[in-house]
Amino acid sequence: GEMLTYTMTVMHRQPALWRQCHRTAGIGVCRLHTSSSSASSKEHYKVLVLGGGTGGIAMSARMKRKLGAENVAVVETSEMHYYQPIWTLVGAGVKSVASSGRPTASVIPPGVKWVKSNVREIDPDANTVRTDNGMEISYQYLIVALGLQLHYEKIKGLPEIDDWEEFKIGSNYSVQTVEKTWSALQNFKEGNAIFSFPNTPVKCAGAPQKIMYLTDAYLRKTGKRATANIVYNTSLPVLFGIKKYADALWEIVKNRDIQVNLRHNLVEVRANKQEAVFENLDNPGETEVFEYEMLHVTPPMGPNPVIKGSSLADEGGWLDVNKETLQHNKYPNVFGIGDCTNLPTVKTAAAVAAQSSILDRTISKVLKNEKPDTKYDGYTSCPLVTSYSKVILAEFDYSGQPLETFPIDQSKERWTMYHMKADVMPPLYWHGLLKGFWGGPGPIRKIMHLGMK
């Protein structure tokens, strides 16, 4: 999906990736958990933001303008903040991974307190948060933007592989593995190029197939497509969740001779044999082994464990918020944004952008002891990159119906939409969304559709 960021501490070796990976509101964070010997200290803020990802930084900027920087703090452990949507193009060799990251210190609004630590525990009954470095922070209002967790370790055989490059495996979902995708693509000779989609909620549901279309384009460009078999094994019963865009994508996979296997879930990688094992979800216990020359892994994902272990979570472990106002269903001074929530929409940072303007309005009302009146419609977006020059811009809402910005058929591949993804959206992200000025394309949509049904 568009505008997803990923923040990660730098690890020295690949295996460190398995120790813990999770996202902060539109962000993934991989880190080692270490205990802190620092003495316990106490602080209080009017608004405490958990997570320095897309949602966390955007809301910090908005809260600074509303309440003053001295009243706002952000808890985030990572030194770097990454703009993740561009990783699709990094994996395909178009952009560099270095260009996708900026120091966290440069994106936290000036004057806002940066608590450089992990969240250890949230106690909403006492209005306090404890961090790994021994701090106890109390708050009047809490914004939870902790994102989701990546679970590469749930795929048997994967955690033991030190050198993904050697075994021709990549993943556009982490800063350590995105360049491995490009390496596997360049080194492809002949055989199966396999792309997986897990049997869990995911961030950016389009990303697993974007890199597949780019692989097809790259192999055609380099004269290797005739000796390649491109296979998309997805756990889903559909190619894409929204029919209008799914119909367009089915045409593309048929025209480009791409094999799609529905209800296939990656459960094991046998690197020494270059084999990937998929379970058939329609026939439990039945597995199928695929040889591969290139394997792109989309990891299983799940809720943030800090939320999952608290009274803030729903039964599935996600932050339990009102789907229209983003206010917590049990604690009225707690709010949520992004991938950590149970909002029934596709998890993208385009969704975070739209949510940020709604949440801004909700908190303004709550501060005045008034009832929130602006409602989030579930808007989310996924620019489906289908080649090195074309994109299908999928936009839709809670109802699963297209909610398109432009008065044209966005299910058609267009170079203008590719240009928007590759060149327009990154600066809009850094200078608009993260600074709290971009709240999604709603106002533009109204202008574009003026006088039209």
Coordinates of C-alpha atoms in Angstrom, one line a residue, residues 6-393:
Y6 CA 9.4 0.9 8.2
T7 CA 11.8 1.7 11.0
M8 CA 14.4 -0.7 12.0
T9 CA 17.4 -0.8 14.3
V10 CA 20.5 -1.8 12.4
M11 CA 21.4 -5.4 13.0
H12 CA 24.9 -6.8 12.4
R13 CA 23.8 -10.2 11.1
Q14 CA 20.7 -11.6 9.4
P15 CA 19.6 -13.9 12.3
A16 CA 19.0 -10.9 14.5
L17 CA 15.9 -10.3 12.3
W18 CA 14.2 -13.2 14.0
R19 CA 14.6 -11.8 17.5
Q20 CA 11.8 -9.3 17.3
C21 CA 10.2 -7.4 14.5
H22 CA 7.2 -5.2 14.8
R23 CA 5.7 -2.1 13.3
T24 CA 4.9 1.3 14.6
A25 CA 1.9 2.8 12.9
G26 CA 2.7 2.2 9.4
I27 CA 6.1 1.2 10.6
G28 CA 8.0 -2.0 11.3
V29 CA 10.6 -2.1 14.0
C30 CA 13.2 -4.8 14.4
R31 CA 15.1 -4.7 17.6
L32 CA 17.0 -6.6 20.2
H33 CA 15.4 -6.5 23.7
T34 CA 17.9 -5.5 26.3
S35 CA 17.3 -4.6 29.9
S36 CA 18.2 -1.1 31.0
S37 CA 20.1 -0.5 34.2
S38 CA 19.1 3.2 34.3
A39 CA 17.2 4.3 37.4
S40 CA 13.5 4.7 37.2
S41 CA 12.3 8.1 36.5
K42 CA 8.8 9.7 36.2
E43 CA 7.5 12.2 33.6
H44 CA 4.0 13.5 32.7
Y45 CA 2.7 14.7 29.4
K46 CA -0.7 16.0 28.3
V47 CA -0.4 13.8 25.1
L48 CA 1.8 10.7 24.9
V49 CA 2.3 9.1 21.5
L50 CA 3.5 5.5 21.4
G51 CA 5.4 4.8 18.1
G52 CA 7.5 7.0 15.8
G53 CA 6.1 5.6 12.6
T54 CA 3.8 7.3 10.1
G55 CA 0.8 7.7 12.4
G56 CA 2.9 8.5 15.5
I57 CA 4.9 11.3 13.8
A58 CA 1.9 12.7 12.0
M59 CA -0.1 12.9 15.2
S60 CA 2.9 14.3 17.1
A61 CA 3.0 17.2 14.6
R62 CA -0.7 17.8 14.8
M63 CA -0.7 17.7 18.7
K64 CA 2.2 20.1 18.8
R65 CA 0.3 22.6 16.8
K66 CA -2.8 22.1 19.0
L67 CA -1.2 22.0 22.5
G68 CA 2.4 23.1 22.2
A69 CA 5.5 21.0 21.8
E70 CA 6.3 20.9 25.6
N71 CA 3.0 19.0 26.2
V72 CA 3.8 16.2 23.7
A73 CA 6.2 13.2 23.9
V74 CA 6.9 10.3 21.5
V75 CA 8.2 6.9 22.5
E76 CA 10.3 5.3 19.8
T77 CA 13.5 3.3 20.0
S78 CA 14.7 3.3 16.4
E79 CA 17.4 5.7 15.2
M80 CA 16.1 5.6 11.6
H81 CA 12.6 6.1 10.0
Y82 CA 12.0 4.5 6.6
Y83 CA 9.6 5.3 3.9
Q84 CA 8.5 1.8 3.1
P85 CA 6.3 2.1 0.0
I86 CA 9.3 2.8 -2.1
W87 CA 10.8 -0.6 -1.1
T88 CA 8.8 -2.2 -3.9
L89 CA 11.0 -0.2 -6.3
V90 CA 14.1 -0.9 -4.2
G91 CA 13.4 -4.6 -4.6
A92 CA 13.1 -4.1 -8.3
G93 CA 16.3 -2.1 -8.6
V94 CA 14.8 1.3 -9.3
K95 CA 15.5 3.1 -6.0
S96 CA 18.2 2.7 -3.3
V97 CA 17.4 1.6 0.2
A98 CA 19.5 4.5 1.5
S99 CA 17.1 7.0 -0.2
S100 CA 14.2 5.6 1.8
G101 CA 15.5 6.4 5.3
R102 CA 16.0 9.5 7.4
P103 CA 17.2 9.8 11.0
T104 CA 14.3 9.6 13.5
A105 CA 15.6 12.8 15.1
S106 CA 14.9 14.7 11.8
V107 CA 11.2 13.6 11.6
I108 CA 10.2 14.2 15.3
P109 CA 8.7 17.7 15.4
P110 CA 11.1 20.2 17.0
G111 CA 10.5 20.6 20.7
V112 CA 8.5 17.4 21.1
K113 CA 10.2 15.1 23.7
W114 CA 11.7 12.0 22.2
V115 CA 11.8 9.1 24.6
K116 CA 14.3 6.7 22.9
S117 CA 13.1 3.4 24.2
N118 CA 10.7 0.5 23.7
V119 CA 7.3 0.5 25.3
R120 CA 7.3 -2.3 27.9
E121 CA 3.8 -2.0 29.5
I122 CA 0.7 0.1 29.1
D123 CA -1.6 0.6 32.1
P124 CA -4.7 2.5 30.9
D125 CA -6.4 2.2 34.3
A126 CA -3.5 4.2 35.9
N127 CA -2.9 6.3 32.8
T128 CA 0.8 5.3 32.7
V129 CA 3.3 3.7 30.3
R130 CA 6.5 2.0 31.3
T131 CA 9.5 1.8 29.0
D132 CA 12.5 -0.5 28.7
N133 CA 14.8 2.2 30.0
G134 CA 13.0 2.4 33.3
M135 CA 10.8 5.4 32.8
E136 CA 7.3 5.6 34.0
I137 CA 5.4 8.2 32.0
S138 CA 1.9 9.4 32.9
Y139 CA -0.5 11.0 30.4
Q140 CA -3.8 12.8 30.1
Y141 CA -4.3 11.5 26.6
L142 CA -2.7 8.5 24.9
I143 CA -2.3 8.0 21.1
V144 CA -1.3 4.4 20.3
A145 CA 0.6 4.0 17.0
L146 CA 2.6 0.8 17.6
G147 CA 1.8 -0.9 14.3
L148 CA 2.0 -4.7 13.8
Q149 CA 4.6 -7.4 14.1
L150 CA 6.4 -9.3 11.4
H151 CA 6.8 -13.1 12.0
Y152 CA 9.4 -14.4 9.6
E153 CA 10.2 -17.0 12.4
K154 CA 6.9 -18.7 11.8
I155 CA 8.1 -20.0 8.5
K156 CA 10.0 -23.3 9.2
G157 CA 13.6 -23.2 8.0
L158 CA 13.7 -19.5 7.4
P159 CA 15.3 -18.3 10.8
E160 CA 18.3 -20.7 10.2
I161 CA 19.3 -19.1 6.9
D162 CA 22.2 -16.7 7.4
D163 CA 22.7 -15.7 3.8
W164 CA 19.4 -15.1 2.0
E165 CA 21.3 -14.0 -1.1
E166 CA 23.1 -17.4 -1.4
F167 CA 19.7 -19.1 -1.4
K168 CA 18.0 -16.6 -3.7
I169 CA 15.4 -15.4 -1.2
G170 CA 14.2 -11.9 -0.7
S171 CA 11.5 -9.9 1.1
N172 CA 10.4 -6.3 0.4
Y173 CA 9.0 -6.1 4.0
S174 CA 12.3 -5.5 5.9
V175 CA 15.2 -3.2 5.5
Q176 CA 17.7 -6.1 5.8
T177 CA 16.0 -8.2 3.1
V178 CA 14.7 -5.8 0.5
E179 CA 18.0 -5.6 -1.4
K180 CA 18.1 -9.5 -1.4
T181 CA 15.0 -9.3 -3.6
W182 CA 17.0 -7.3 -6.2
S183 CA 20.0 -9.6 -5.9
A184 CA 17.8 -12.7 -6.5
L185 CA 16.2 -11.0 -9.5
Q186 CA 19.5 -10.1 -11.1
N187 CA 20.9 -13.6 -10.5
F188 CA 17.9 -15.3 -11.9
K189 CA 18.8 -17.9 -14.7
E190 CA 15.8 -20.2 -15.2
G191 CA 13.1 -21.9 -13.3
N192 CA 10.4 -20.8 -10.9
A193 CA 10.1 -17.3 -9.4
I194 CA 7.7 -17.8 -6.5
F195 CA 5.8 -15.1 -4.6
S196 CA 3.9 -15.8 -1.3
F197 CA 1.1 -14.1 0.6
P198 CA 0.5 -15.3 4.2
N199 CA -2.6 -16.5 6.0
T200 CA -2.7 -13.5 8.3
P201 CA -3.7 -9.9 8.2
V202 CA -0.9 -8.0 6.4
K203 CA 0.2 -4.4 5.8
C204 CA -0.2 -3.4 2.2
A205 CA -2.1 -6.3 0.7
G206 CA -0.9 -5.4 -2.8
A207 CA 2.9 -5.4 -2.2
P208 CA 3.3 -9.2 -2.5
Q209 CA 2.1 -9.1 -6.1
K210 CA 3.6 -5.8 -7.1
I211 CA 7.1 -7.3 -7.0
M212 CA 5.8 -10.2 -9.1
Y213 CA 4.7 -7.9 -12.0
L214 CA 8.1 -6.1 -11.8
T215 CA 9.9 -9.4 -11.9
D216 CA 8.0 -10.3 -15.0
A217 CA 8.9 -7.0 -16.6
Y218 CA 12.6 -7.3 -15.6
L219 CA 12.9 -10.9 -17.0
R220 CA 11.3 -9.8 -20.3
K221 CA 13.6 -6.8 -20.5
T222 CA 16.7 -9.0 -19.9
G223 CA 15.6 -11.8 -22.2
K224 CA 15.1 -14.4 -19.5
R225 CA 11.3 -14.6 -19.4
A226 CA 11.0 -17.6 -21.8
T227 CA 13.0 -19.8 -19.3
A228 CA 11.0 -18.5 -16.3
N229 CA 7.8 -19.7 -14.6
I230 CA 6.3 -17.0 -12.5
V231 CA 4.0 -18.3 -9.7
Y232 CA 1.9 -16.4 -7.2
N233 CA 0.9 -18.6 -4.2
T234 CA -1.6 -16.7 -2.1
S235 CA -3.5 -17.7 1.0
L236 CA -6.4 -15.6 -0.1
P237 CA -9.4 -17.1 -2.0
V238 CA -9.1 -14.1 -4.4
L239 CA -6.4 -12.3 -6.3
F240 CA -7.3 -8.9 -4.7
G241 CA -10.1 -8.1 -2.2
I242 CA -11.8 -5.4 -4.3
K243 CA -13.5 -6.9 -7.4
K244 CA -13.1 -4.0 -9.7
Y245 CA -9.3 -4.1 -9.3
A246 CA -9.2 -7.9 -9.1
D247 CA -10.8 -8.2 -12.5
A248 CA -8.2 -5.9 -14.0
L249 CA -5.3 -7.9 -12.3
W250 CA -6.7 -11.2 -13.6
E251 CA -6.5 -9.9 -17.1
I252 CA -2.8 -8.9 -16.5
V253 CA -1.8 -12.3 -15.0
K254 CA -3.4 -14.1 -17.9
N255 CA -1.8 -11.9 -20.6
R256 CA 1.6 -12.2 -19.0
D257 CA 1.4 -16.0 -18.4
I258 CA 1.6 -15.8 -14.6
Q259 CA 0.4 -18.8 -12.6
V260 CA -1.9 -18.0 -9.7
N261 CA -2.6 -20.6 -7.0
L262 CA -5.2 -19.5 -4.5
R263 CA -5.4 -20.8 -0.9
H264 CA -1.7 -21.7 -0.8
N265 CA 0.2 -20.7 2.4
L266 CA 4.0 -20.8 2.7
V267 CA 4.9 -22.9 5.8
E268 CA 8.5 -24.0 5.1
V269 CA 11.6 -23.1 3.2
R270 CA 14.2 -25.9 2.4
A271 CA 17.0 -23.6 1.4
N272 CA 19.6 -26.3 0.6
K273 CA 17.3 -27.8 -2.0
Q274 CA 15.8 -24.5 -3.0
E275 CA 12.3 -25.8 -2.2
A276 CA 9.3 -23.9 -0.8
V277 CA 6.5 -25.9 0.9
F278 CA 3.0 -24.6 0.8
E279 CA -0.1 -25.9 2.7
N280 CA -3.4 -26.2 0.9
L281 CA -5.8 -24.2 3.1
D282 CA -8.8 -25.9 1.5
N283 CA -7.5 -29.4 2.4
P284 CA -5.8 -29.1 5.8
G285 CA -2.7 -31.3 6.1
E286 CA -2.1 -31.4 2.4
T287 CA 1.1 -29.7 1.2
E288 CA 2.8 -29.0 -2.1
V289 CA 6.5 -28.6 -2.7
F290 CA 7.7 -26.0 -5.3
E291 CA 11.3 -25.8 -6.5
Y292 CA 12.4 -22.2 -6.9
E293 CA 15.1 -20.1 -8.6
M294 CA 13.8 -17.0 -6.8
L295 CA 11.5 -16.8 -3.7
H296 CA 9.9 -13.6 -2.4
V297 CA 8.6 -14.0 1.1
T298 CA 5.8 -12.0 2.6
P299 CA 6.0 -12.9 6.3
P300 CA 3.0 -13.8 8.5
M301 CA 2.0 -10.7 10.6
G302 CA 0.2 -10.2 13.9
P303 CA -0.7 -7.6 16.6
N304 CA 1.9 -5.8 18.7
P305 CA 2.6 -7.9 21.8
V306 CA 2.5 -4.9 24.1
I307 CA -1.1 -4.2 23.0
K308 CA -2.0 -7.8 22.9
G309 CA -1.0 -8.3 26.5
S310 CA -3.1 -5.3 27.8
S311 CA -6.7 -4.4 28.5
L312 CA -6.6 -2.2 25.3
A313 CA -6.8 -5.2 23.0
D314 CA -9.8 -6.9 21.4
E315 CA -10.0 -10.7 21.3
G316 CA -7.5 -10.8 18.4
G317 CA -4.9 -8.7 20.1
W318 CA -5.5 -5.5 18.1
L319 CA -6.2 -2.1 19.6
D320 CA -9.9 -1.9 20.1
V321 CA -11.1 1.5 18.7
N322 CA -14.3 3.0 17.4
K323 CA -14.2 2.5 13.6
E324 CA -15.5 6.0 12.9
T325 CA -13.8 8.2 15.6
L326 CA -10.6 6.2 16.4
Q327 CA -11.4 6.6 20.1
H328 CA -10.8 3.5 22.2
N329 CA -14.0 1.6 23.0
K330 CA -13.3 1.3 26.7
Y331 CA -10.9 4.1 27.6
P332 CA -12.1 7.5 26.3
N333 CA -8.7 9.2 26.8
V334 CA -7.0 6.6 24.6
F335 CA -6.9 6.8 20.8
G336 CA -5.4 4.6 18.0
I337 CA -4.1 5.0 14.5
G338 CA -2.6 2.8 11.8
D339 CA -1.8 -0.9 11.7
C340 CA -2.0 -1.6 15.5
T341 CA -5.8 -1.0 15.4
N342 CA -8.7 -3.3 14.7
L343 CA -10.2 -0.9 12.1
P344 CA -11.7 -3.1 9.4
T345 CA -9.8 -1.7 6.5
V346 CA -6.6 -2.6 4.6
K347 CA -3.5 -1.6 6.6
T348 CA -1.7 1.1 4.6
A349 CA -0.1 4.5 5.4
A350 CA -2.6 6.0 2.9
A351 CA -5.2 4.8 5.5
V352 CA -3.0 6.4 8.2
A353 CA -3.1 9.8 6.3
A354 CA -6.9 9.8 6.2
Q355 CA -7.1 8.6 9.8
S356 CA -4.8 11.4 11.0
S357 CA -7.2 14.1 10.0
I358 CA -10.1 12.3 11.5
L359 CA -8.3 11.7 14.8
D360 CA -7.1 15.3 14.9
R361 CA -10.8 16.4 14.8
T362 CA -11.8 13.7 17.3
I363 CA -9.2 14.9 19.9
S364 CA -10.2 18.5 19.3
K365 CA -13.8 17.6 20.3
V366 CA -12.7 15.5 23.3
L367 CA -10.5 18.4 24.6
K368 CA -13.7 20.6 24.6
N369 CA -15.8 17.8 26.2
E370 CA -17.8 17.6 23.0
K371 CA -18.9 14.5 21.1
P372 CA -16.7 13.6 18.1
D373 CA -18.6 14.3 14.9
T374 CA -16.2 13.5 12.0
K375 CA -16.4 10.0 10.8
Y376 CA -13.7 7.9 9.2
D377 CA -15.1 6.1 6.1
G378 CA -12.3 3.4 6.0
Y379 CA -10.5 5.1 3.1
T380 CA -7.3 3.2 2.1
S381 CA -5.2 3.1 -1.0
C382 CA -2.8 0.7 -2.8
P383 CA -0.9 1.8 -5.9
L384 CA -0.6 -1.6 -7.7
V385 CA 2.7 -1.3 -9.6
T386 CA 2.2 -3.5 -12.7
S387 CA 5.4 -2.7 -14.6
Y388 CA 8.4 -0.3 -14.6
S389 CA 6.1 2.4 -15.9
K390 CA 2.5 1.6 -15.0
V391 CA 0.3 1.6 -11.9
I392 CA -3.3 0.7 -11.1
L393 CA -4.3 3.1 -8.3

